[in-house]
Short mmCIF file of C-alpha atoms in Angstrom, two decimals:
data_model
loop_
_atom_site.label_atom_id
_atom_site.label_comp_id
_atom_site.label_asym_id
_atom_site.label_seq_id
_atom_site.Cartn_x
_atom_site.Cartn_y
_atom_site.Cartn_z
CA UNK A 1 6.10 -9.21 19.39
CA UNK A 2 8.07 -6.85 21.63
CA UNK A 3 6.89 -3.26 21.15
CA UNK A 4 9.24 -0.52 20.00
CA UNK A 5 9.26 2.29 22.58
CA UNK A 6 9.10 5.87 21.33
CA UNK A 7 9.93 8.29 24.15
CA UNK A 8 8.60 11.81 23.49
CA UNK A 9 10.47 13.56 26.30
CA UNK A 10 13.80 13.05 28.01
CA UNK A 11 12.44 14.45 31.29
CA UNK A 12 11.57 12.20 34.21
CA UNK A 13 8.41 12.95 36.19
CA UNK A 14 9.03 12.62 39.92
CA UNK A 15 6.98 13.23 43.03
CA UNK A 16 8.50 16.70 43.20
CA UNK A 17 7.63 17.74 39.63
CA UNK A 18 5.29 20.79 39.82
CA UNK A 19 1.82 20.15 38.31
CA UNK A 20 2.23 23.06 35.86
CA UNK A 21 5.48 21.56 34.58
CA UNK A 22 3.86 18.14 34.21
CA UNK A 23 0.84 19.57 32.36
CA UNK A 24 3.09 21.64 30.07
CA UNK A 25 5.01 18.48 29.09
CA UNK A 26 1.83 16.56 28.26
CA UNK A 27 0.42 19.42 26.16
CA UNK A 28 3.73 19.85 24.32
CA UNK A 29 3.84 16.13 23.50
CA UNK A 30 0.39 16.47 21.89
CA UNK A 31 1.43 19.62 20.00
CA UNK A 32 -1.36 21.59 21.68
CA UNK A 33 -0.86 25.34 21.44
CA UNK A 34 -4.40 26.61 22.10
CA UNK A 35 -4.43 25.40 25.69
CA UNK A 36 -7.59 27.18 26.88
CA UNK A 37 -9.76 25.83 24.04
CA UNK A 38 -8.30 22.37 24.53
CA UNK A 39 -8.91 22.19 28.27
CA UNK A 40 -12.32 23.89 27.98
CA UNK A 41 -13.58 23.22 24.44
CA UNK A 42 -16.19 25.70 23.18
CA UNK A 43 -19.58 24.54 21.96
CA UNK A 44 -19.01 23.12 18.44
CA UNK A 45 -19.36 25.47 15.49
CA UNK A 46 -18.42 24.94 11.85
CA UNK A 47 -16.28 27.14 9.62
CA UNK A 48 -17.63 25.35 6.55
CA UNK A 49 -20.33 26.97 4.40
CA UNK A 50 -23.58 25.00 4.43
CA UNK A 51 -25.95 27.62 3.00
CA UNK A 52 -26.65 25.80 -0.28
CA UNK A 53 -27.32 22.46 1.40
CA UNK A 54 -29.53 24.00 4.09
CA UNK A 55 -31.38 26.12 1.52
CA UNK A 56 -32.05 23.13 -0.73
CA UNK A 57 -33.36 20.99 2.13
CA UNK A 58 -35.46 23.85 3.53
CA UNK A 59 -37.12 24.39 0.15
CA UNK A 60 -38.26 20.76 -0.02
CA UNK A 61 -39.34 20.73 3.62
CA UNK A 62 -41.50 23.81 3.05
CA UNK A 63 -43.14 22.23 0.01
CA UNK A 64 -43.74 18.96 1.91
CA UNK A 65 -41.98 17.03 -0.85
CA UNK A 66 -40.80 13.40 -0.65
CA UNK A 67 -37.29 13.27 0.82
CA UNK A 68 -35.03 10.24 1.19
CA UNK A 69 -32.08 10.14 3.60
CA UNK A 70 -29.76 7.41 2.30
CA UNK A 71 -27.30 6.42 5.05
CA UNK A 72 -24.84 3.64 5.75
CA UNK A 73 -24.78 0.54 7.95
CA UNK A 74 -21.87 1.41 10.25
CA UNK A 75 -22.11 3.49 13.44
CA UNK A 76 -21.23 6.74 11.69
CA UNK A 77 -23.81 6.14 8.97
CA UNK A 78 -26.47 5.09 11.47
CA UNK A 79 -25.96 8.03 13.80
CA UNK A 80 -25.82 10.59 10.97
CA UNK A 81 -29.03 9.18 9.46
CA UNK A 82 -30.75 9.27 12.85
CA UNK A 83 -29.63 12.87 13.51
CA UNK A 84 -31.01 14.10 10.18
CA UNK A 85 -34.26 12.14 10.29
CA UNK A 86 -35.06 13.21 13.85
CA UNK A 87 -34.48 16.85 12.90
CA UNK A 88 -36.32 16.87 9.55
CA UNK A 89 -39.25 14.52 10.12
CA UNK A 90 -41.12 16.83 12.56
CA UNK A 91 -41.10 19.47 9.80
CA UNK A 92 -42.21 17.13 7.00
CA UNK A 93 -43.76 13.70 7.51
CA UNK A 94 -42.65 12.74 3.96
CA UNK A 95 -39.03 12.30 5.08
CA UNK A 96 -37.92 8.65 4.95
CA UNK A 97 -34.63 7.20 6.28
CA UNK A 98 -32.94 4.26 4.57
CA UNK A 99 -30.03 2.11 5.74
CA UNK A 100 -28.65 -0.15 3.01
CA UNK A 101 -28.28 -3.88 3.68
CA UNK A 102 -24.66 -5.03 3.53
CA UNK A 103 -25.46 -8.08 1.38
CA UNK A 104 -28.41 -6.82 -0.64
CA UNK A 105 -27.19 -3.28 -1.32
CA UNK A 106 -23.43 -3.43 -0.90
CA UNK A 107 -21.00 -0.67 0.05
CA UNK A 108 -21.70 2.97 -0.82
CA UNK A 109 -24.59 4.51 -2.71
CA UNK A 110 -26.28 2.30 -5.31
CA UNK A 111 -28.87 3.56 -7.79
CA UNK A 112 -30.47 0.10 -8.01
CA UNK A 113 -31.20 0.25 -4.27
CA UNK A 114 -32.73 3.70 -4.71
CA UNK A 115 -34.99 2.49 -7.53
CA UNK A 116 -35.94 -0.65 -5.57
CA UNK A 117 -36.95 1.48 -2.60
CA UNK A 118 -39.07 3.76 -4.76
CA UNK A 119 -40.80 0.70 -6.20
CA UNK A 120 -41.37 -0.99 -2.81
CA UNK A 121 -42.66 2.17 -1.13
CA UNK A 122 -44.54 3.36 -4.22
CA UNK A 123 -42.89 6.76 -3.78
CA UNK A 124 -41.19 9.05 -6.24
CA UNK A 125 -38.58 11.01 -4.30
CA UNK A 126 -38.10 14.70 -5.00
CA UNK A 127 -34.96 15.13 -2.92
CA UNK A 128 -32.20 12.60 -2.20
CA UNK A 129 -29.85 13.27 0.71
CA UNK A 130 -26.91 10.90 1.04
CA UNK A 131 -25.04 10.89 4.35
CA UNK A 132 -21.77 9.07 5.06
CA UNK A 133 -21.65 8.19 1.36
CA UNK A 134 -22.07 9.74 -2.08
CA UNK A 135 -18.88 11.71 -2.64
CA UNK A 136 -17.67 9.06 -5.14
CA UNK A 137 -21.10 8.09 -6.49
CA UNK A 138 -21.49 10.51 -9.38
CA UNK A 139 -21.95 7.70 -11.92
CA UNK A 140 -24.78 6.28 -9.79
CA UNK A 141 -26.38 9.72 -9.47
CA UNK A 142 -26.24 10.10 -13.25
CA UNK A 143 -28.47 7.01 -13.59
CA UNK A 144 -31.03 8.57 -11.26
CA UNK A 145 -30.97 11.94 -13.00
CA UNK A 146 -31.44 10.17 -16.35
CA UNK A 147 -34.75 8.71 -15.12
CA UNK A 148 -35.81 11.74 -13.10
CA UNK A 149 -34.16 15.00 -14.26
CA UNK A 150 -36.11 17.02 -11.69
CA UNK A 151 -34.77 15.25 -8.60
CA UNK A 152 -32.34 17.22 -6.44
CA UNK A 153 -29.36 15.46 -4.86
CA UNK A 154 -27.55 16.61 -1.71
CA UNK A 155 -24.40 14.86 -0.46
CA UNK A 156 -23.19 15.02 3.15
CA UNK A 157 -20.00 12.98 3.33
CA UNK A 158 -16.50 12.81 4.82
CA UNK A 159 -14.85 10.18 2.60
CA UNK A 160 -12.10 11.02 0.15
CA UNK A 161 -13.44 12.47 -3.09
CA UNK A 162 -12.77 10.48 -6.25
CA UNK A 163 -13.24 13.18 -8.90
CA UNK A 164 -15.89 15.66 -10.01
CA UNK A 165 -19.49 15.25 -8.86
CA UNK A 166 -21.39 16.82 -11.74
CA UNK A 167 -24.79 15.34 -10.86
CA UNK A 168 -24.96 16.73 -7.30
CA UNK A 169 -26.93 19.91 -6.59
CA UNK A 170 -25.31 20.71 -3.23
CA UNK A 171 -22.78 19.04 -0.95
CA UNK A 172 -21.31 19.42 2.54
CA UNK A 173 -17.95 17.70 2.61
CA UNK A 174 -14.94 17.50 4.91
CA UNK A 175 -12.43 14.72 5.54
CA UNK A 176 -11.45 16.15 8.94
CA UNK A 177 -14.48 14.87 10.84
CA UNK A 178 -17.21 12.23 10.74
CA UNK A 179 -20.45 12.15 8.76
CA UNK A 180 -22.36 12.30 12.05
CA UNK A 181 -20.66 15.61 12.88
CA UNK A 182 -21.46 17.02 9.43
CA UNK A 183 -25.05 15.81 9.73
CA UNK A 184 -25.39 17.47 13.13
CA UNK A 185 -24.02 20.77 11.80
CA UNK A 186 -26.66 20.69 9.07
CA UNK A 187 -29.43 19.49 11.38
CA UNK A 188 -28.82 22.41 13.75
CA UNK A 189 -30.32 24.68 11.11
CA UNK A 190 -33.62 22.82 11.41
CA UNK A 191 -33.68 21.81 15.07
CA UNK A 192 -31.91 23.43 18.01
CA UNK A 193 -32.26 20.10 19.83
CA UNK A 194 -30.42 18.08 17.16
CA UNK A 195 -28.80 15.15 18.99
CA UNK A 196 -25.18 16.09 19.73
CA UNK A 197 -24.62 12.84 21.64
CA UNK A 198 -25.16 10.88 18.41
CA UNK A 199 -22.64 13.12 16.66
CA UNK A 200 -20.10 12.35 19.40
CA UNK A 201 -20.87 8.63 19.04
CA UNK A 202 -20.15 8.76 15.30
CA UNK A 203 -16.91 10.75 15.74
CA UNK A 204 -15.54 8.20 18.21
CA UNK A 205 -16.74 5.08 16.37
CA UNK A 206 -15.31 6.36 13.08
CA UNK A 207 -11.88 6.81 14.72
CA UNK A 208 -11.63 10.54 14.08
CA UNK A 209 -8.83 12.55 15.77
CA UNK A 210 -10.10 14.11 18.98
CA UNK A 211 -8.94 17.66 18.32
CA UNK A 212 -10.52 20.97 17.28
CA UNK A 213 -14.15 20.49 16.15
CA UNK A 214 -14.13 16.78 16.95
CA UNK A 215 -12.99 17.40 20.52
CA UNK A 216 -15.72 19.99 21.04
CA UNK A 217 -18.36 17.60 19.70
CA UNK A 218 -17.20 14.69 21.87
CA UNK A 219 -16.80 16.72 25.08
CA UNK A 220 -20.21 18.38 24.81
CA UNK A 221 -21.85 15.30 23.29
CA UNK A 222 -20.71 13.06 26.16
CA UNK A 223 -22.06 15.59 28.63
CA UNK A 224 -25.41 15.68 26.82
CA UNK A 225 -25.54 11.89 26.82
CA UNK A 226 -24.84 11.70 30.56
CA UNK A 227 -27.54 14.28 31.37
CA UNK A 228 -30.24 13.30 28.89
CA UNK A 229 -29.71 9.94 27.15
CA UNK A 230 -32.25 8.90 24.54
CA UNK A 231 -34.34 5.81 25.41
CA UNK A 232 -32.43 3.77 22.84
CA UNK A 233 -28.92 4.62 24.03
CA UNK A 234 -30.00 4.32 27.67
CA UNK A 235 -31.18 0.73 27.08
CA UNK A 236 -28.08 -0.08 25.04
CA UNK A 237 -25.87 1.16 27.88
CA UNK A 238 -27.81 -0.90 30.42
CA UNK A 239 -27.50 -4.13 28.42
CA UNK A 240 -23.80 -3.42 27.76
CA UNK A 241 -23.00 -2.83 31.43
CA UNK A 242 -22.01 0.80 30.84
CA UNK A 243 -22.48 3.11 33.83
CA UNK A 244 -23.92 6.46 32.79
CA UNK A 245 -21.99 8.50 35.37
CA UNK A 246 -18.67 6.98 34.22
CA UNK A 247 -19.41 7.07 30.48
CA UNK A 248 -16.23 7.45 28.41
CA UNK A 249 -14.90 7.41 24.87
CA UNK A 250 -13.88 3.80 25.49
CA UNK A 251 -17.51 2.85 26.18
CA UNK A 252 -18.68 4.45 22.94
CA UNK A 253 -15.97 2.90 20.81
CA UNK A 254 -15.57 -0.56 22.32
CA UNK A 255 -18.81 -1.44 24.13
CA UNK A 256 -21.70 0.41 22.46
CA UNK A 257 -20.31 0.79 18.94
CA UNK A 258 -19.76 -2.94 18.29
CA UNK A 259 -23.36 -3.67 19.28
CA UNK A 260 -24.69 -1.13 16.78
CA UNK A 261 -22.37 -2.49 14.10
CA UNK A 262 -23.11 -6.15 14.77
CA UNK A 263 -26.67 -6.19 13.43
CA UNK A 264 -25.51 -4.62 10.16
CA UNK A 265 -22.72 -7.16 9.85
CA UNK A 266 -25.03 -10.16 10.22
CA UNK A 267 -28.59 -8.99 9.50
CA UNK A 268 -30.79 -5.95 8.79
CA UNK A 269 -29.13 -2.74 10.11
CA UNK A 270 -32.49 -0.97 10.20
CA UNK A 271 -33.00 -2.41 13.69
CA UNK A 272 -29.99 -0.36 14.86
CA UNK A 273 -31.55 2.79 13.39
CA UNK A 274 -34.84 1.93 15.10
CA UNK A 275 -33.02 1.70 18.42
CA UNK A 276 -31.41 5.14 17.95
CA UNK A 277 -34.76 6.69 17.04
CA UNK A 278 -36.84 4.90 19.70
CA UNK A 279 -38.99 7.25 21.75
CA UNK A 280 -40.14 4.85 24.48
CA UNK A 281 -38.33 2.52 26.86
CA UNK A 282 -40.25 -0.65 25.94
CA UNK A 283 -39.48 -0.39 22.23
CA UNK A 284 -35.87 0.59 22.95
CA UNK A 285 -35.40 -2.42 25.23
CA UNK A 286 -36.60 -4.77 22.49
CA UNK A 287 -34.09 -3.45 19.96
CA UNK A 288 -31.26 -3.32 22.50
CA UNK A 289 -31.82 -7.05 23.10
CA UNK A 290 -31.73 -7.74 19.35
CA UNK A 291 -28.45 -5.84 18.96
CA UNK A 292 -26.88 -7.51 21.98
CA UNK A 293 -27.72 -11.01 20.70
CA UNK A 294 -26.23 -10.25 17.29
CA UNK A 295 -23.10 -8.95 19.00
CA UNK A 296 -22.66 -12.26 20.84
CA UNK A 297 -23.02 -14.12 17.55
CA UNK A 298 -20.53 -11.74 15.92
CA UNK A 299 -17.97 -12.33 18.69
CA UNK A 300 -18.09 -16.11 18.25
CA UNK A 301 -17.90 -15.89 14.47
CA UNK A 302 -15.06 -13.38 14.64
CA UNK A 303 -12.93 -15.58 16.90
CA UNK A 304 -13.36 -18.60 14.62
CA UNK A 305 -12.50 -16.56 11.53
CA UNK A 306 -9.43 -14.90 13.05
CA UNK A 307 -8.11 -18.28 14.16
CA UNK A 308 -8.55 -19.52 10.57
CA UNK A 309 -6.93 -16.44 9.03
CA UNK A 310 -4.03 -16.51 11.48
CA UNK A 311 -2.91 -19.88 10.09
CA UNK A 312 -2.45 -18.44 6.58
CA UNK A 313 -0.09 -15.55 7.26
CA UNK A 314 3.40 -15.09 5.93
CA UNK A 315 4.82 -11.82 7.28
CA UNK A 316 7.70 -12.00 4.80
CA UNK A 317 5.24 -10.74 2.17
CA UNK A 318 4.96 -7.33 3.95
CA UNK A 319 1.19 -7.55 3.48
CA UNK A 320 -1.52 -9.88 4.78
CA UNK A 321 -3.72 -11.07 1.90
CA UNK A 322 -6.29 -13.79 2.60
CA UNK A 323 -9.32 -14.79 0.53
CA UNK A 324 -11.66 -17.42 1.95
CA UNK A 325 -15.31 -18.16 2.66
CA UNK A 326 -15.53 -15.59 5.46
CA UNK A 327 -18.77 -13.91 6.47
CA UNK A 328 -18.51 -10.57 4.63
CA UNK A 329 -19.91 -8.75 7.65
CA UNK A 330 -16.82 -9.36 9.77
CA UNK A 331 -13.92 -9.14 7.32
CA UNK A 332 -13.17 -5.57 8.44
CA UNK A 333 -12.82 -6.80 12.02
CA UNK A 334 -10.51 -9.61 10.93
CA UNK A 335 -8.35 -7.18 8.96
CA UNK A 336 -8.21 -4.78 11.90
CA UNK A 337 -7.13 -7.45 14.38
CA UNK A 338 -4.45 -8.84 12.07
CA UNK A 339 -3.02 -5.40 11.30
CA UNK A 340 -2.93 -4.65 15.02
CA UNK A 341 -1.19 -7.94 15.77
CA UNK A 342 1.35 -8.00 12.94
CA UNK A 343 1.78 -4.27 12.14
CA UNK A 344 1.18 -4.95 8.44
CA UNK A 345 -1.50 -3.85 5.94
CA UNK A 346 -4.29 -6.45 5.79
CA UNK A 347 -6.59 -7.32 2.89
CA UNK A 348 -9.27 -9.85 3.79
CA UNK A 349 -11.67 -11.09 1.09
CA UNK A 350 -14.94 -12.94 1.59
CA UNK A 351 -15.48 -15.26 -1.37
CA UNK A 352 -19.13 -15.89 -2.16
CA UNK A 353 -19.95 -16.60 -5.78
CA UNK A 354 -19.02 -14.46 -8.77
CA UNK A 355 -18.45 -11.23 -6.82
CA UNK A 356 -16.38 -11.17 -3.61
CA UNK A 357 -16.19 -8.51 -0.90
CA UNK A 358 -12.92 -7.16 0.46
CA UNK A 359 -11.97 -5.10 3.49
CA UNK A 360 -8.61 -3.52 4.27
CA UNK A 361 -6.85 -2.00 7.26
CA UNK A 362 -3.51 -0.29 7.08
CA UNK A 363 -0.51 1.08 8.95
CA UNK A 364 0.65 4.72 9.13
CA UNK A 365 3.27 4.09 6.43
CA UNK A 366 0.66 3.06 3.83
CA UNK A 367 -2.30 5.04 2.42
CA UNK A 368 -4.32 1.97 1.52
CA UNK A 369 -6.98 3.68 -0.61
CA UNK A 370 -4.30 5.32 -2.77
CA UNK A 371 -2.58 1.96 -3.23
CA UNK A 372 -5.80 0.21 -4.25
CA UNK A 373 -6.71 2.97 -6.70
CA UNK A 374 -3.52 2.12 -8.62
CA UNK A 375 -5.29 -1.12 -9.58
CA UNK A 376 -8.82 0.30 -9.91
CA UNK A 377 -9.44 -1.64 -13.15
CA UNK A 378 -9.69 -4.83 -11.09
CA UNK A 379 -12.55 -3.68 -8.83
CA UNK A 380 -16.30 -3.59 -9.28
CA UNK A 381 -16.37 -0.74 -6.75
CA UNK A 382 -13.96 0.75 -4.28
CA UNK A 383 -13.96 3.34 -1.50
CA UNK A 384 -12.48 4.27 1.84
CA UNK A 385 -9.85 6.21 3.80
CA UNK A 386 -6.03 6.18 4.07
CA UNK A 387 -6.30 3.71 6.96
CA UNK A 388 -9.25 1.57 5.85
CA UNK A 389 -10.98 0.65 2.62
CA UNK A 390 -13.61 -1.67 1.18
CA UNK A 391 -14.21 -3.08 -2.28
CA UNK A 392 -16.08 -5.55 -4.45
CA UNK A 393 -14.15 -7.66 -6.92
CA UNK A 394 -14.90 -10.42 -9.41
CA UNK A 395 -13.72 -13.73 -8.05
CA UNK A 396 -11.58 -14.32 -11.13
CA UNK A 397 -9.64 -11.09 -10.44
CA UNK A 398 -8.59 -12.01 -6.89
CA UNK A 399 -5.35 -13.80 -7.96
CA UNK A 400 -4.45 -10.80 -10.16
CA UNK A 401 -4.97 -8.39 -7.26
CA UNK A 402 -2.95 -10.58 -4.92
CA UNK A 403 -0.03 -10.73 -7.34
CA UNK A 404 -0.04 -6.96 -7.91
CA UNK A 405 -0.25 -6.13 -4.19
CA UNK A 406 2.44 -8.60 -3.17
CA UNK A 407 4.71 -7.10 -5.79
CA UNK A 408 3.85 -3.51 -4.80
CA UNK A 409 4.49 -4.02 -1.09
CA UNK A 410 7.63 -6.08 -1.63
CA UNK A 411 9.10 -2.98 -3.31
CA UNK A 412 7.54 -0.14 -1.32
CA UNK A 413 7.91 -1.74 2.12
CA UNK A 414 11.27 -3.31 1.34
CA UNK A 415 13.01 -1.74 4.36
CA UNK A 416 9.97 -1.76 6.65
CA UNK A 417 10.29 -3.97 9.71
CA UNK A 418 6.90 -4.97 11.17
CA UNK A 419 6.90 -3.92 14.77
CA UNK A 420 4.29 -2.62 17.16
CA UNK A 421 5.25 0.67 18.74
CA UNK A 422 4.26 2.46 21.92
CA UNK A 423 4.55 6.21 22.20
CA UNK A 424 5.52 7.17 25.75
CA UNK A 425 5.20 10.66 27.20
CA UNK A 426 8.09 10.39 29.65
CA UNK A 427 9.77 8.28 32.28
CA UNK A 428 8.06 8.43 35.66
CA UNK A 429 9.38 7.67 39.13
CA UNK A 430 7.35 5.46 41.44
CA UNK A 431 6.93 8.49 43.74
CA UNK A 432 4.90 10.31 41.06
CA UNK A 433 2.10 7.71 41.10
CA UNK A 434 -0.39 9.76 43.11
CA UNK A 435 -3.97 11.04 42.93
CA UNK A 436 -2.86 14.62 42.20
CA UNK A 437 -1.13 13.60 39.00
CA UNK A 438 -4.02 11.32 38.06
CA UNK A 439 -6.45 14.24 38.38
CA UNK A 440 -4.17 16.38 36.21
CA UNK A 441 -4.01 13.67 33.53
CA UNK A 442 -7.80 13.32 33.52
CA UNK A 443 -8.10 17.05 32.73
CA UNK A 444 -6.94 16.12 29.21
CA UNK A 445 -9.88 13.76 28.60
CA UNK A 446 -11.51 12.57 26.43
CA UNK A 447 -8.65 10.44 25.15
CA UNK A 448 -8.58 8.87 21.72
CA UNK A 449 -6.97 9.22 18.31
CA UNK A 450 -5.02 12.50 18.15
CA UNK A 451 -5.11 12.78 21.95
CA UNK A 452 -3.90 9.45 23.33
CA UNK A 453 -4.03 8.67 27.02
CA UNK A 454 -0.59 9.48 28.49
CA UNK A 455 1.73 6.51 28.85
CA UNK A 456 4.81 6.42 31.07
CA UNK A 457 7.87 4.23 31.43
CA UNK A 458 8.47 2.94 34.97
CA UNK A 459 11.89 1.38 35.52
CA UNK A 460 13.19 -0.95 38.24
CA UNK A 461 9.86 -1.82 39.82
CA UNK A 462 9.83 -4.76 42.22
CA UNK A 463 7.08 -7.40 42.05
CA UNK A 464 5.59 -7.70 45.55
CA UNK A 465 2.76 -10.07 44.60
CA UNK A 466 0.88 -11.37 41.58
CA UNK A 467 -2.32 -13.18 40.64
CA UNK A 468 -4.47 -14.05 37.63
CA UNK A 469 -7.93 -12.50 37.28
CA UNK A 470 -11.02 -12.61 35.10
CA UNK A 471 -13.75 -15.10 34.22
CA UNK A 472 -11.47 -16.61 31.59
CA UNK A 473 -8.34 -16.14 33.73
CA UNK A 474 -6.83 -13.91 31.08
CA UNK A 475 -5.74 -10.86 33.11
CA UNK A 476 -2.69 -10.40 35.33
CA UNK A 477 -2.61 -8.27 38.48
CA UNK A 478 0.71 -7.31 39.99
CA UNK A 479 1.53 -5.30 43.08
CA UNK A 480 4.73 -3.38 42.44
CA UNK A 481 6.92 -1.07 44.48
CA UNK A 482 9.81 1.25 43.79
CA UNK A 483 13.36 0.30 44.69
CA UNK A 484 13.46 2.99 47.38
CA UNK A 485 10.40 1.66 49.22
CA UNK A 486 11.01 0.01 52.61
CA UNK A 487 10.66 -3.79 52.53
CA UNK A 488 8.16 -6.04 54.33
CA UNK A 489 5.27 -3.57 54.55
CA UNK A 490 1.81 -4.68 53.40
CA UNK A 491 0.84 -1.09 52.57
CA UNK A 492 3.75 -0.62 50.21
CA UNK A 493 3.09 -1.02 46.52
CA UNK A 494 0.67 -0.07 43.79
CA UNK A 495 -1.66 -2.37 41.88
CA UNK A 496 -0.73 -2.82 38.22
CA UNK A 497 -3.44 -4.38 36.02
CA UNK A 498 -2.27 -6.04 32.79
CA UNK A 499 -5.32 -6.96 30.71
CA UNK A 500 -5.02 -10.07 28.52
CA UNK A 501 -1.45 -10.72 29.67
CA UNK A 502 -2.00 -13.69 31.98
CA UNK A 503 0.29 -15.74 29.75
CA UNK A 504 3.24 -13.71 31.13
CA UNK A 505 2.62 -14.97 34.68
CA UNK A 506 4.92 -17.96 34.22
CA UNK A 507 7.84 -15.67 33.33
CA UNK A 508 7.49 -13.46 36.41
CA UNK A 509 8.57 -14.19 39.98
CA UNK A 510 7.92 -12.30 43.21
CA UNK A 511 10.97 -10.16 43.89
CA UNK A 512 11.80 -9.72 40.17
CA UNK A 513 12.70 -6.25 38.92
CA UNK A 514 10.75 -5.21 35.82
CA UNK A 515 10.06 -2.17 33.66
CA UNK A 516 6.47 -1.25 32.85
CA UNK A 517 4.83 0.92 30.23
CA UNK A 518 1.55 2.00 31.79
CA UNK A 519 -1.08 4.67 32.18
CA UNK A 520 -2.27 6.03 35.53
CA UNK A 521 -5.75 5.44 36.89
CA UNK A 522 -7.64 5.63 40.16
CA UNK A 523 -9.50 2.70 41.69
CA UNK A 524 -12.25 3.25 44.26
CA UNK A 525 -13.16 0.36 46.56
CA UNK A 526 -15.10 0.56 49.85
CA UNK A 527 -15.01 4.36 49.66
CA UNK A 528 -11.23 4.37 49.41
CA UNK A 529 -9.59 5.71 46.24
CA UNK A 530 -6.07 4.56 45.43
CA UNK A 531 -3.83 5.04 42.39
CA UNK A 532 -3.16 2.10 40.10
CA UNK A 533 -1.33 1.39 36.86
CA UNK A 534 -2.95 0.05 33.70
CA UNK A 535 -0.17 -1.89 31.99
CA UNK A 536 0.46 -1.82 28.24
CA UNK A 537 3.83 -3.59 28.20
CA UNK A 538 5.86 -5.63 30.69
CA UNK A 539 9.59 -5.58 30.04
CA UNK A 540 11.55 -8.19 31.97
CA UNK A 541 15.14 -7.41 32.84
#
């Protein structure tokens, strides 16, 4: 699928463009007005009031009461649970963390899981703190209050609210950040050493926009992680091949995050929490190995499942809807990959007995949780965000849901044409590919949602050489030059790395003129640093 190019500026960056002019263009494209705070983010502070939540927790810490922190099995839920437990446990040894099991406990807060835990641990909890869940669980809280009217309930959550929460005593809620960030803001009241690096991890893994508070948390959290990594994250980075001095948002989101998520997708997520809370290297190494092995298993299972799902897609429906015997732990990954590939909303359902599990990913044009709530009578439970949602549904209701969604999207996406798009900052001349401009671009890091890495359109580049790279021979490396460059010089040209585009090799010949959409990077080899391009799209002429 050829990508649609969205050019943000009509200017062309050349080798003579002043750095200030270049920086001004990039900031304007990102609608950044507070330049100083963006380039040098202050230490994170919250404008939200947390007095009632902090006061309630402090009261039960002082009285050494039994406190349960009820988290979630994804990275954001794991990190937020770890942040709170590490900050509260030193003040009260009666604080217990709990990560629900995807199969046994399901999605979101469940009163039956709470009661089971009380029974297994032979504990009656005085205070329940939910984190990364709870904002739509008032009916479940009512069941708990009915059995124990004296229990206090505190909710720390960032999901969309679904109505009044009458059975909650205090809550700290915002949809503009992650649960890990909210947990850290609360934890700071109890521990000045609350782990900011875990908050940054949760922000990135939960795909939050990297602006304002989130940017401050990620910038300072990454720095904290580089200087003083916990034993658990240090071992996880080692086993993932992540270099501490070059740690980036990419590493958190695409190398470390999947390993934390994998164990919760296929087994008991408590091992991921144990890794985050490990205090010694030996214990941390053991759990890092467990997580890494589950991630390998997840990768194999995911590939098989995506190949199966890919055979059952009809893009004329304007929505991808597939129900099969998938492993419920990976249906979110399948949905995400298919939405990325086909630029359509995806609903993937794992059928397994009377009740099936569903996971959804969406496109900017569709608020998927709002759409699903139109058919709420069909679900056992439902929750999520505009871009992603999860649900449980009776197997017998799956055909009804499919019919309603196909009808809904056939009407509401009638004129929508599925097409991947690339947002490009500006055109750039070959002469502007230099280390000065690369350093200027890196001043905008960290890149992510809300602050994408700058992309540029390079026109009329000549292919000087090409070769296929990688263990699986899946990457393409070109050397390209500008039309104005003198011919027959070995030093002429810039490397252009196109990851997972080796299949295009057969369509390209040395001497061809091509257009590239690419970002700028620097490559250091044998103490020499040279500019290079990281290719997103190759456009043959």
